Amino acid sequence: MTRNIKIDEEIIIGDGSFTIIAGPCAIENREQMENIGAFLARLGIKIIRGGAFKPRTNPNSFQGLGLEGLKLMAEIKSKYNLKYISEIMDPRDIEMAFDYIDIIQIGSRNMQNFSLLKEVGKTDKPVMLKRGMSATIKEWIMAAEYIRLEGNERIILCERGIRTFEDYTRNTLDLMSIPILKEISDYPVFVDPSHGTGRRELILPASEASKSLKADGIVVEIHPNPEKALSDGGQSLNFNEFEALYKELM
Ligand code: PEP
Ligand code: MN
């Protein structure tokens, strides 16, 4: 049995429902987030994503708006009645970000950042633990154990692809982790088809496959104008594309 993770009275993850989380790779500005918030609310999406702290490969790339981004999200959230998931990269930011974020995301690059895992384990917020890009399933479960042993059992795992020799896709989405995790753990399992493929045209088939394999949900990157996105535009869906995906899946 998958454990249920209650986000609020209406949103329960792990109860057999399929939850779609969407939003931009990064919070960029008010206009972008207003557009996205209004769009998601119109579709009935309840959880928005959007990085304020961005783990970028190149230190000269856009690093996110930090606290300013979180404050902007507080307005968008209450205006459109959304819950918010966002990545924390540094244990020192947990306290500052705490009241702004409903689900703490631990990114792939930090899956084995044990001091970060222990700190989020001391909170009572749901944590989405993304798979390390070179982590085995067992290592991933052990990383979750670091959070659980501190007392926080509200953990959601997110498959986001692993590094292989294949470079047609950005990562190799290991969809078999879904049934395997369902067998050996009781954590809800999400899939991130955006980082998992890095290619817009593969997001629909990856999402459909995830749903058939009984994933508890997906996290999808969207942007009002992907060509202008400050990060991950090539894997972000525009509003029409996302609406088509949403209708297909639901
Ligand atoms: C993200 O979801 O914003 C992200 C950076 O993904 P990952 O940690 O899986 O690379
Ligand atoms: Mn991204």
XYZ file of N, CA and C and ligand atoms in Angstrom:
761
model
N 0.837 -1.212 0.000
C 0.000 0.000 0.000
C 0.867 1.256 0.000
N 0.524 2.177 -0.849
C 1.242 3.457 -0.875
C 0.752 4.328 0.286
N 1.688 4.961 0.968
C 1.255 5.840 2.058
C 0.622 7.107 1.488
N -0.390 7.597 2.181
C -1.070 8.812 1.727
C -0.380 10.035 2.298
N -0.168 11.013 1.465
C 0.426 12.264 1.934
C -0.578 13.383 1.686
N -1.052 13.909 2.808
C -2.105 14.910 2.736
C -1.463 16.290 2.631
N -1.730 16.966 1.539
C -1.188 18.313 1.349
C -2.163 19.324 1.960
N -3.454 19.110 1.715
C -4.506 19.809 2.460
C -5.763 18.947 2.362
N -6.909 19.501 2.780
C -8.142 18.685 2.800
C -8.464 18.108 1.428
N -8.147 18.865 0.388
C -8.540 18.444 -0.966
C -7.471 17.653 -1.694
N -6.205 17.841 -1.316
C -5.129 17.231 -2.102
C -4.471 16.119 -1.299
N -4.674 14.896 -1.753
C -4.006 13.763 -1.108
C -3.205 13.033 -2.181
N -1.931 12.852 -1.905
C -1.039 12.168 -2.834
C -0.836 10.746 -2.335
N -0.960 9.776 -3.252
C -0.732 8.385 -2.864
C -2.008 7.593 -2.646
N -3.164 8.230 -2.872
C -4.447 7.548 -2.619
C -5.021 6.897 -3.881
N -4.182 6.793 -4.913
C -4.662 6.186 -6.154
C -5.025 7.230 -7.206
N -5.074 8.493 -6.787
C -5.353 9.559 -7.755
C -4.067 9.893 -8.522
N -4.211 10.609 -9.623
C -3.054 11.009 -10.432
C -2.968 12.533 -10.387
N -1.905 13.036 -9.771
C -1.768 14.480 -9.542
C -0.814 15.085 -10.565
N -1.254 16.139 -11.214
C -0.368 16.824 -12.153
C 0.088 18.148 -11.528
N 1.391 18.263 -11.363
C 2.001 19.496 -10.866
C 2.627 20.174 -12.082
N 2.440 21.470 -12.211
C 3.037 22.159 -13.364
C 3.499 23.544 -12.957
N 4.367 24.083 -13.781
C 4.880 25.427 -13.522
C 6.195 25.571 -14.256
N 6.787 26.743 -14.151
C 8.017 26.978 -14.891
C 9.220 26.307 -14.224
N 10.288 26.185 -14.967
C 11.540 25.747 -14.370
C 11.883 26.719 -13.240
N 11.905 27.995 -13.571
C 12.271 29.021 -12.582
C 11.250 30.155 -12.566
N 11.077 30.751 -11.395
C 10.316 32.001 -11.286
C 11.177 33.085 -11.930
N 10.618 33.801 -12.900
C 11.401 34.833 -13.605
C 10.912 36.243 -13.279
N 9.607 36.433 -13.322
C 9.050 37.764 -13.047
C 7.553 37.653 -12.777
N 6.966 38.748 -12.351
C 5.563 38.763 -11.958
C 4.615 38.424 -13.108
N 4.865 38.987 -14.260
C 3.957 38.759 -15.391
C 3.900 37.270 -15.749
N 5.075 36.665 -15.806
C 5.159 35.221 -16.103
C 4.352 34.414 -15.081
N 4.522 34.709 -13.804
C 3.873 33.904 -12.767
C 2.383 34.189 -12.680
N 1.977 35.429 -12.961
C 0.547 35.772 -13.035
C -0.115 34.947 -14.135
N 0.516 34.938 -15.298
C -0.048 34.187 -16.432
C -0.173 32.712 -16.103
N 0.893 32.175 -15.528
C 0.896 30.734 -15.239
C -0.113 30.409 -14.135
N -0.147 31.229 -13.096
C -1.099 30.995 -11.998
C -2.538 30.998 -12.495
N -2.883 31.989 -13.301
C -4.253 32.100 -13.816
C -4.576 30.906 -14.709
N -3.620 30.522 -15.528
C -3.817 29.393 -16.452
C -4.045 28.090 -15.678
N -3.213 27.824 -14.687
C -3.348 26.568 -13.926
C -4.661 26.544 -13.146
N -5.024 27.682 -12.568
C -6.280 27.738 -11.815
C -7.462 27.457 -12.742
N -7.413 27.973 -13.950
C -8.497 27.740 -14.907
C -8.629 26.248 -15.234
N -7.501 25.551 -15.320
C -7.546 24.116 -15.626
C -7.913 23.273 -14.405
N -7.804 23.852 -13.223
C -8.082 23.071 -12.007
C -6.852 22.374 -11.442
N -5.666 22.792 -11.893
C -4.417 22.264 -11.320
C -4.244 22.890 -9.933
N -3.817 22.083 -8.960
C -3.786 22.588 -7.577
C -2.391 22.857 -7.030
N -1.382 22.313 -7.689
C -0.012 22.522 -7.173
C 0.861 23.117 -8.282
N 1.532 24.208 -7.944
C 2.389 24.896 -8.912
C 3.863 24.676 -8.531
N 4.727 24.540 -9.520
C 6.161 24.465 -9.262
C 6.819 25.767 -9.743
N 8.084 25.925 -9.461
C 8.797 27.112 -9.916
C 9.980 27.325 -8.981
N 11.176 27.202 -9.525
C 12.359 27.304 -8.692
C 12.688 28.742 -8.327
N 13.036 28.940 -7.058
C 13.550 30.238 -6.607
C 15.070 30.134 -6.453
N 15.511 28.939 -6.111
C 16.951 28.646 -6.004
C 17.253 27.620 -7.086
N 18.045 27.982 -8.066
C 18.253 27.095 -9.210
C 19.656 26.494 -9.217
N 19.730 25.168 -9.278
C 21.043 24.503 -9.334
C 21.530 24.461 -10.785
N 22.211 25.499 -11.232
C 22.605 25.553 -12.635
C 24.013 25.009 -12.838
N 24.204 24.302 -13.933
C 25.508 23.733 -14.240
C 26.558 24.839 -14.380
N 26.163 25.906 -15.051
C 27.072 27.035 -15.271
C 26.798 28.134 -14.229
N 27.799 28.502 -13.435
C 27.551 29.503 -12.380
C 27.194 30.883 -12.930
N 27.435 31.087 -14.232
C 27.063 32.369 -14.834
C 25.627 32.375 -15.364
N 24.965 31.215 -15.347
C 23.564 31.168 -15.780
C 22.667 31.714 -14.663
N 21.463 32.095 -15.046
C 20.455 32.606 -14.112
C 20.304 31.670 -12.907
N 20.462 32.204 -11.715
C 20.482 31.377 -10.498
C 19.158 31.384 -9.734
N 18.172 32.112 -10.260
C 16.885 32.177 -9.560
C 16.760 33.449 -8.759
N 15.506 33.792 -8.407
C 15.261 35.066 -7.719
C 15.368 34.965 -6.203
N 15.551 33.753 -5.688
C 15.700 33.597 -4.236
C 14.469 34.078 -3.477
N 14.718 34.747 -2.346
C 13.620 35.189 -1.475
C 12.598 36.067 -2.202
N 13.096 36.903 -3.102
C 12.187 37.766 -3.875
C 11.178 36.910 -4.656
N 11.655 35.804 -5.211
C 10.786 34.879 -5.940
C 9.768 34.221 -5.027
N 10.208 33.853 -3.834
C 9.288 33.222 -2.881
C 8.184 34.193 -2.477
N 8.552 35.450 -2.294
C 7.549 36.456 -1.910
C 6.527 36.666 -3.022
N 7.009 36.665 -4.242
C 6.102 36.780 -5.386
C 5.150 35.584 -5.415
N 5.694 34.404 -5.156
C 4.863 33.202 -5.160
C 3.801 33.220 -4.078
N 4.109 33.860 -2.946
C 3.121 33.939 -1.865
C 1.870 34.649 -2.374
N 2.064 35.683 -3.189
C 0.914 36.417 -3.746
C 0.160 35.571 -4.763
N 0.915 34.928 -5.650
C 0.292 34.116 -6.707
C -0.504 32.957 -6.090
N 0.097 32.327 -5.096
C -0.553 31.211 -4.418
C -1.888 31.596 -3.807
N -1.892 32.703 -3.099
C -3.141 33.029 -2.418
C -4.165 33.554 -3.426
N -3.714 34.265 -4.443
C -4.658 34.751 -5.457
C -5.346 33.605 -6.191
N -4.595 32.558 -6.524
C -5.152 31.464 -7.340
C -5.386 30.181 -6.550
N -5.255 30.277 -5.225
C -5.537 29.115 -4.377
C -4.730 27.876 -4.792
N -3.425 28.045 -4.855
C -2.532 26.966 -5.275
C -1.601 26.585 -4.125
N -1.139 25.358 -4.133
C -0.045 24.947 -3.254
C 1.232 25.048 -4.074
N 2.361 25.179 -3.374
C 3.609 25.491 -4.073
C 4.722 24.530 -3.691
N 5.366 23.966 -4.708
C 6.554 23.119 -4.477
C 7.771 23.834 -5.037
N 8.853 23.835 -4.246
C 10.056 24.521 -4.710
C 11.301 23.895 -4.083
N 12.386 23.984 -4.827
C 13.628 23.352 -4.379
C 14.361 24.193 -3.332
N 14.850 23.498 -2.312
C 15.779 24.101 -1.352
C 17.120 23.407 -1.580
N 18.189 24.187 -1.738
C 19.506 23.603 -2.009
C 20.424 23.654 -0.796
N 20.105 24.551 0.137
C 21.033 24.826 1.231
C 20.278 24.751 2.553
N 20.781 23.953 3.502
C 20.087 23.855 4.802
C 19.861 25.232 5.437
N 20.735 26.187 5.151
C 20.600 27.524 5.757
C 19.389 28.283 5.230
N 18.819 27.812 4.090
C 17.657 28.507 3.522
C 16.317 27.947 4.003
N 16.347 26.835 4.712
C 15.088 26.172 5.068
C 14.202 27.092 5.906
N 14.802 27.706 6.923
C 14.002 28.529 7.825
C 13.366 29.707 7.087
N 14.166 30.374 6.269
C 13.682 31.542 5.537
C 12.575 31.165 4.547
N 12.726 29.988 3.914
C 11.772 29.602 2.865
C 10.542 28.889 3.425
N 10.634 28.488 4.684
C 9.662 27.543 5.242
C 8.205 27.948 5.039
N 7.879 29.179 5.379
C 6.470 29.581 5.328
C 5.958 29.825 3.914
N 6.840 29.851 2.951
C 6.418 30.122 1.575
C 6.122 28.845 0.792
N 6.705 27.735 1.241
C 6.694 26.507 0.437
C 5.813 25.450 1.094
N 4.991 24.773 0.292
C 4.124 23.710 0.828
C 4.754 22.331 0.684
N 5.553 22.132 -0.365
C 6.276 20.869 -0.539
C 7.729 21.240 -0.840
N 8.646 20.712 -0.038
C 10.069 21.000 -0.258
C 10.604 20.024 -1.302
N 11.242 20.554 -2.317
C 11.859 19.699 -3.339
C 13.353 19.577 -3.061
N 13.825 18.331 -3.065
C 15.271 18.094 -3.019
C 15.659 17.680 -4.430
N 16.551 18.437 -5.027
C 16.909 18.216 -6.421
C 17.847 17.038 -6.593
N 17.945 16.618 -7.841
C 18.774 15.474 -8.204
C 20.206 15.615 -7.680
N 20.755 16.812 -7.831
C 22.150 17.036 -7.437
C 22.365 16.960 -5.939
N 21.284 17.040 -5.189
C 21.391 17.010 -3.726
C 20.808 15.749 -3.100
N 20.539 14.746 -3.923
C 19.889 13.550 -3.356
C 20.705 12.939 -2.230
N 22.016 13.060 -2.316
C 22.847 12.522 -1.232
C 23.546 13.612 -0.427
N 22.927 14.768 -0.384
C 23.419 15.824 0.509
C 22.815 15.529 1.891
N 23.541 14.731 2.644
C 22.949 14.161 3.856
C 22.599 15.214 4.905
N 23.400 16.289 4.983
C 23.020 17.298 5.991
C 21.730 18.008 5.587
N 21.540 18.215 4.282
C 20.277 18.805 3.816
C 19.110 17.844 4.087
N 19.310 16.576 3.797
C 18.246 15.579 4.017
C 17.847 15.535 5.494
N 18.853 15.583 6.376
C 18.539 15.526 7.808
C 17.762 16.766 8.240
N 18.145 17.917 7.716
C 17.439 19.150 8.099
C 15.984 19.133 7.637
N 15.732 18.698 6.387
C 14.319 18.650 5.955
C 13.576 17.549 6.709
N 14.327 16.551 7.168
C 13.725 15.486 7.973
C 13.233 15.978 9.322
N 13.781 17.093 9.781
C 13.349 17.645 11.079
C 12.101 18.511 10.928
N 11.701 18.805 9.688
C 10.498 19.620 9.486
C 9.291 18.692 9.329
N 8.106 19.311 9.299
C 6.910 18.501 9.083
C 6.321 18.750 7.688
N 7.129 19.291 6.790
C 6.635 19.555 5.423
C 6.837 18.330 4.552
N 5.884 18.080 3.639
C 6.129 17.032 2.645
C 7.401 17.356 1.855
N 8.138 16.297 1.532
C 9.394 16.465 0.795
C 9.322 15.636 -0.483
N 9.603 16.255 -1.623
C 9.745 15.483 -2.850
C 11.228 15.277 -3.101
N 11.637 14.011 -3.048
C 13.049 13.673 -3.206
C 13.285 13.185 -4.633
N 13.973 13.984 -5.419
C 14.257 13.599 -6.802
C 15.418 12.606 -6.839
N 15.379 11.755 -7.828
C 16.426 10.744 -7.937
C 17.743 11.379 -8.377
N 18.811 11.030 -7.724
C 20.130 11.494 -8.159
C 20.396 10.992 -9.573
N 21.097 11.787 -10.341
C 21.240 11.417 -11.760
C 22.115 10.185 -11.974
N 22.873 9.796 -10.943
C 23.595 8.535 -11.073
C 23.329 7.629 -9.877
N 22.138 7.753 -9.311
C 21.806 6.956 -8.123
C 21.049 5.688 -8.500
N 21.402 4.612 -7.837
C 20.608 3.389 -7.977
C 19.316 3.567 -7.170
N 18.377 2.679 -7.428
C 17.117 2.737 -6.683
C 17.385 2.523 -5.188
N 18.298 1.631 -4.867
C 18.590 1.383 -3.447
C 19.204 2.612 -2.776
N 20.112 3.287 -3.482
C 20.709 4.503 -2.910
C 19.637 5.581 -2.686
N 18.695 5.610 -3.612
C 17.609 6.587 -3.532
C 16.741 6.317 -2.289
N 16.408 5.048 -2.089
C 15.619 4.669 -0.906
C 16.397 4.991 0.378
N 17.711 4.779 0.340
C 18.531 5.081 1.525
C 18.554 6.584 1.791
N 18.545 7.375 0.728
C 18.488 8.835 0.903
C 17.165 9.217 1.576
N 16.082 8.574 1.151
C 14.769 8.836 1.782
C 14.828 8.459 3.260
N 15.571 7.405 3.544
C 15.702 6.928 4.922
C 16.351 8.004 5.818
N 17.292 8.770 5.262
C 17.896 9.869 6.021
C 16.831 10.869 6.479
N 15.860 11.120 5.603
C 14.787 12.066 5.964
C 13.869 11.420 6.998
N 13.493 10.183 6.741
C 12.528 9.476 7.587
C 13.050 9.292 9.018
N 14.337 8.992 9.128
C 14.896 8.732 10.465
C 14.879 9.965 11.361
N 14.793 11.145 10.746
C 14.697 12.371 11.561
C 13.261 12.631 12.001
N 12.332 11.832 11.508
C 10.940 11.983 11.961
C 9.957 12.367 10.875
N 10.452 12.826 9.729
C 9.529 13.236 8.663
C 9.306 12.076 7.700
N 8.083 11.569 7.706
C 7.773 10.416 6.851
C 6.965 10.829 5.633
N 6.785 12.130 5.477
C 5.946 12.602 4.355
C 6.830 12.809 3.121
N 7.222 11.692 2.546
C 8.202 11.708 1.465
C 7.558 11.216 0.164
N 7.841 11.930 -0.904
C 7.390 11.547 -2.249
C 8.665 11.373 -3.073
N 8.763 10.278 -3.801
C 9.945 10.075 -4.645
C 9.624 10.559 -6.060
N 10.614 11.101 -6.740
C 10.378 11.572 -8.115
C 11.480 11.082 -9.057
N 11.063 10.233 -9.976
C 11.974 9.747 -11.020
C 12.181 10.866 -12.040
N 13.434 11.197 -12.307
C 13.711 12.300 -13.235
C 14.783 11.920 -14.251
N 14.991 10.605 -14.403
C 15.973 10.177 -15.399
C 17.358 10.070 -14.816
N 18.136 9.197 -15.414
C 19.520 8.971 -14.981
C 20.455 9.166 -16.169
N 21.742 9.331 -15.867
C 22.767 9.484 -16.899
C 23.128 8.134 -17.481
N 23.024 8.002 -18.775
C 23.516 6.787 -19.434
C 24.336 7.239 -20.647
N 24.781 6.297 -21.454
C 25.515 6.674 -22.672
C 24.606 7.297 -23.716
N 23.289 7.110 -23.572
C 22.348 7.648 -24.551
C 22.273 9.167 -24.424
N 22.501 9.881 -25.499
C 22.427 11.339 -25.376
C 21.401 11.978 -26.306
N 20.534 11.148 -26.872
C 19.438 11.728 -27.675
C 18.495 12.478 -26.741
N 18.251 11.865 -25.588
C 17.471 12.534 -24.541
C 18.437 13.106 -23.497
N 17.970 14.112 -22.759
C 18.833 14.755 -21.750
C 19.228 13.759 -20.661
N 18.272 12.926 -20.256
C 18.523 11.844 -19.297
C 17.778 10.624 -19.813
N 18.055 9.468 -19.239
C 17.316 8.268 -19.617
C 16.276 8.023 -18.535
N 15.012 8.203 -18.903
C 13.942 8.098 -17.914
C 13.746 6.623 -17.567
N 13.998 6.301 -16.315
C 13.942 4.897 -15.887
C 12.537 4.589 -15.369
N 11.632 4.337 -16.303
C 10.232 4.160 -15.905
C 10.001 2.911 -15.067
N 10.890 1.948 -15.190
C 10.737 0.729 -14.379
C 10.927 1.005 -12.896
N 11.500 2.177 -12.574
C 11.605 2.483 -11.141
C 10.212 2.609 -10.517
N 9.202 2.915 -11.315
C 7.856 3.092 -10.723
C 7.362 1.762 -10.121
N 7.212 0.696 -10.950
C 6.752 -0.563 -10.332
C 7.724 -1.123 -9.304
N 9.021 -0.880 -9.495
C 9.985 -1.396 -8.508
C 9.774 -0.708 -7.162
N 9.677 0.628 -7.182
C 9.470 1.354 -5.921
C 8.139 0.987 -5.270
N 7.128 0.738 -6.107
C 5.820 0.335 -5.562
C 5.926 -1.011 -4.858
N 6.854 -1.834 -5.350
C 7.048 -3.155 -4.758
C 7.854 -3.072 -3.450
N 8.917 -2.268 -3.471
C 9.845 -2.342 -2.325
C 9.693 -1.198 -1.326
N 8.844 -0.210 -1.626
C 8.656 0.876 -0.652
C 7.180 1.261 -0.636
N 6.820 2.144 0.277
C 5.418 2.584 0.272
C 5.315 4.093 0.009
N 6.370 4.660 -0.546
C 6.325 6.088 -0.860
C 5.570 6.336 -2.170
N 4.803 7.404 -2.252
C 4.238 7.790 -3.543
C 5.368 8.074 -4.543
N 5.126 7.768 -5.806
C 6.141 7.942 -6.843
C 5.632 8.898 -7.924
N 6.403 9.930 -8.154
C 6.113 10.871 -9.239
C 7.153 10.689 -10.346
N 6.827 11.248 -11.502
C 7.777 11.253 -12.609
C 7.887 12.685 -13.127
N 9.093 13.081 -13.449
C 9.347 14.385 -14.071
C 9.746 14.123 -15.528
N 8.747 14.169 -16.436
C 9.044 13.869 -17.840
C 9.812 15.001 -18.524
N 9.864 16.167 -17.889
C 10.554 17.315 -18.494
C 12.064 17.138 -18.398
N 12.576 17.018 -17.147
C 14.016 16.763 -16.998
C 14.354 15.346 -17.438
N 13.391 14.444 -17.329
C 13.628 13.046 -17.687
C 13.898 12.823 -19.160
N 13.397 13.723 -20.002
C 13.625 13.573 -21.444
C 14.370 14.772 -22.031
N 14.091 15.959 -21.486
C 14.710 17.172 -22.027
C 14.144 17.570 -23.378
N 13.091 16.868 -23.810
C 12.534 17.139 -25.141
C 11.022 17.236 -25.065
N 10.553 18.404 -25.473
C 9.132 18.723 -25.425
C 8.258 17.627 -26.019
N 8.681 17.090 -27.178
C 7.809 16.138 -27.884
C 7.707 14.791 -27.181
N 8.573 14.556 -26.195
C 8.537 13.268 -25.485
C 7.770 13.353 -24.163
N 7.302 14.533 -23.834
C 6.645 14.683 -22.528
C 5.307 13.941 -22.476
N 4.540 13.997 -23.556
C 3.264 13.274 -23.565
C 3.456 11.758 -23.471
N 4.264 11.133 -24.359
C 4.418 9.678 -24.197
C 5.001 9.276 -22.842
N 5.934 10.070 -22.319
C 6.518 9.732 -21.008
C 5.457 9.850 -19.905
N 4.569 10.821 -20.042
C 3.521 11.022 -19.025
C 2.487 9.909 -19.099
N 2.103 9.556 -20.323
C 1.114 8.480 -20.480
C 1.656 7.172 -19.922
N 2.932 6.901 -20.213
C 3.547 5.667 -19.716
C 3.598 5.696 -18.186
N 3.933 6.837 -17.614
C 4.009 6.950 -16.148
C 2.655 6.655 -15.521
N 1.613 7.198 -16.146
C 0.274 6.971 -15.607
C -0.108 5.490 -15.711
N 0.192 4.875 -16.848
C -0.150 3.439 -16.990
C 0.609 2.590 -15.983
N 1.819 3.023 -15.637
C 2.624 2.246 -14.692
C 2.272 2.570 -13.238
N 1.200 3.327 -13.054
C 0.643 3.611 -11.717
C 1.472 4.591 -10.896
N 2.153 5.491 -11.587
C 2.779 6.607 -10.853
C 1.664 7.410 -10.180
N 2.008 8.112 -9.105
C 1.016 8.903 -8.388
C 0.843 10.298 -8.993
N 1.743 10.639 -9.899
C 1.601 11.939 -10.539
C 2.832 12.298 -11.351
N 2.769 13.465 -11.948
C 3.898 13.969 -12.746
C 4.143 15.446 -12.393
N 5.351 15.887 -12.696
C 5.711 17.305 -12.552
C 6.174 17.773 -13.924
N 5.490 18.769 -14.471
C 5.767 19.181 -15.849
C 6.165 20.654 -15.901
N 7.200 20.957 -16.652
C 7.606 22.357 -16.812
C 6.802 23.022 -17.944
N 6.244 24.184 -17.620
C 5.511 24.950 -18.629
C 6.000 26.403 -18.599
N 5.752 27.108 -19.686
C 6.170 28.511 -19.758
C 5.265 29.211 -20.777
N 4.867 30.458 -20.515
C 4.011 31.173 -21.482
C 4.713 31.338 -22.834
N 6.015 31.407 -22.803
C 6.769 31.592 -24.038
C 8.109 30.844 -23.920
N 8.074 29.512 -24.144
C 9.268 28.696 -23.878
C 10.532 29.193 -24.577
N 10.382 29.804 -25.753
C 11.572 30.281 -26.481
C 12.312 31.371 -25.701
N 11.566 32.075 -24.845
C 12.159 33.175 -24.074
C 12.532 32.765 -22.648
N 12.304 31.505 -22.297
C 12.529 31.072 -20.905
C 13.997 31.252 -20.514
N 14.232 31.630 -19.257
C 15.603 31.815 -18.766
C 16.288 30.497 -18.455
N 15.493 29.415 -18.345
C 16.090 28.087 -18.173
C 15.125 27.027 -18.699
N 15.691 25.996 -19.273
C 14.947 24.809 -19.714
C 13.780 25.072 -20.672
N 13.907 26.070 -21.519
C 12.855 26.360 -22.501
C 12.596 25.184 -23.452
N 13.648 24.492 -23.836
C 13.520 23.398 -24.807
C 12.708 22.214 -24.323
N 12.544 22.126 -23.015
C 11.744 21.020 -22.475
C 10.449 21.524 -21.836
N 10.148 22.813 -22.041
C 8.935 23.372 -21.430
C 7.801 23.413 -22.443
N 6.609 23.084 -21.989
C 5.437 23.147 -22.862
C 4.835 24.545 -22.789
N 4.284 25.020 -23.916
C 3.510 26.261 -23.851
C 2.097 25.908 -23.373
N 1.251 26.911 -23.180
C -0.062 26.666 -22.567
C -0.921 25.728 -23.415
N -0.909 25.907 -24.731
C -1.735 25.030 -25.584
C -1.267 23.592 -25.507
N 0.048 23.423 -25.535
C 0.601 22.061 -25.467
C 0.267 21.417 -24.124
N 0.369 22.207 -23.063
C 0.088 21.628 -21.743
C -1.390 21.298 -21.591
N -2.239 22.157 -22.110
C -3.681 21.885 -21.996
C -4.035 20.600 -22.747
N -3.414 20.398 -23.903
C -3.655 19.166 -24.671
C -3.188 17.951 -23.869
N -2.024 18.056 -23.248
C -1.510 16.957 -22.418
C -2.454 16.678 -21.246
N -2.906 17.736 -20.615
C -3.788 17.602 -19.454
C -5.071 16.877 -19.846
N -5.641 17.278 -20.992
C -6.902 16.658 -21.419
C -6.697 15.205 -21.783
N -5.575 14.924 -22.412
C -5.255 13.551 -22.798
C -5.125 12.655 -21.564
N -4.487 13.182 -20.534
C -4.227 12.350 -19.341
C -5.450 12.221 -18.439
N -6.237 13.280 -18.361
C -7.374 13.247 -17.432
C -8.642 12.783 -18.146
C 14.017 21.026 -11.113
O 13.053 20.250 -11.025
O 13.893 22.247 -11.023
C 15.370 20.475 -11.323
C 16.440 21.261 -11.294
O 15.392 19.154 -11.570
P 16.509 18.071 -11.188
O 16.905 18.344 -9.773
O 15.758 16.782 -11.349
O 17.616 18.239 -12.182
Mn 14.228 22.816 -15.129
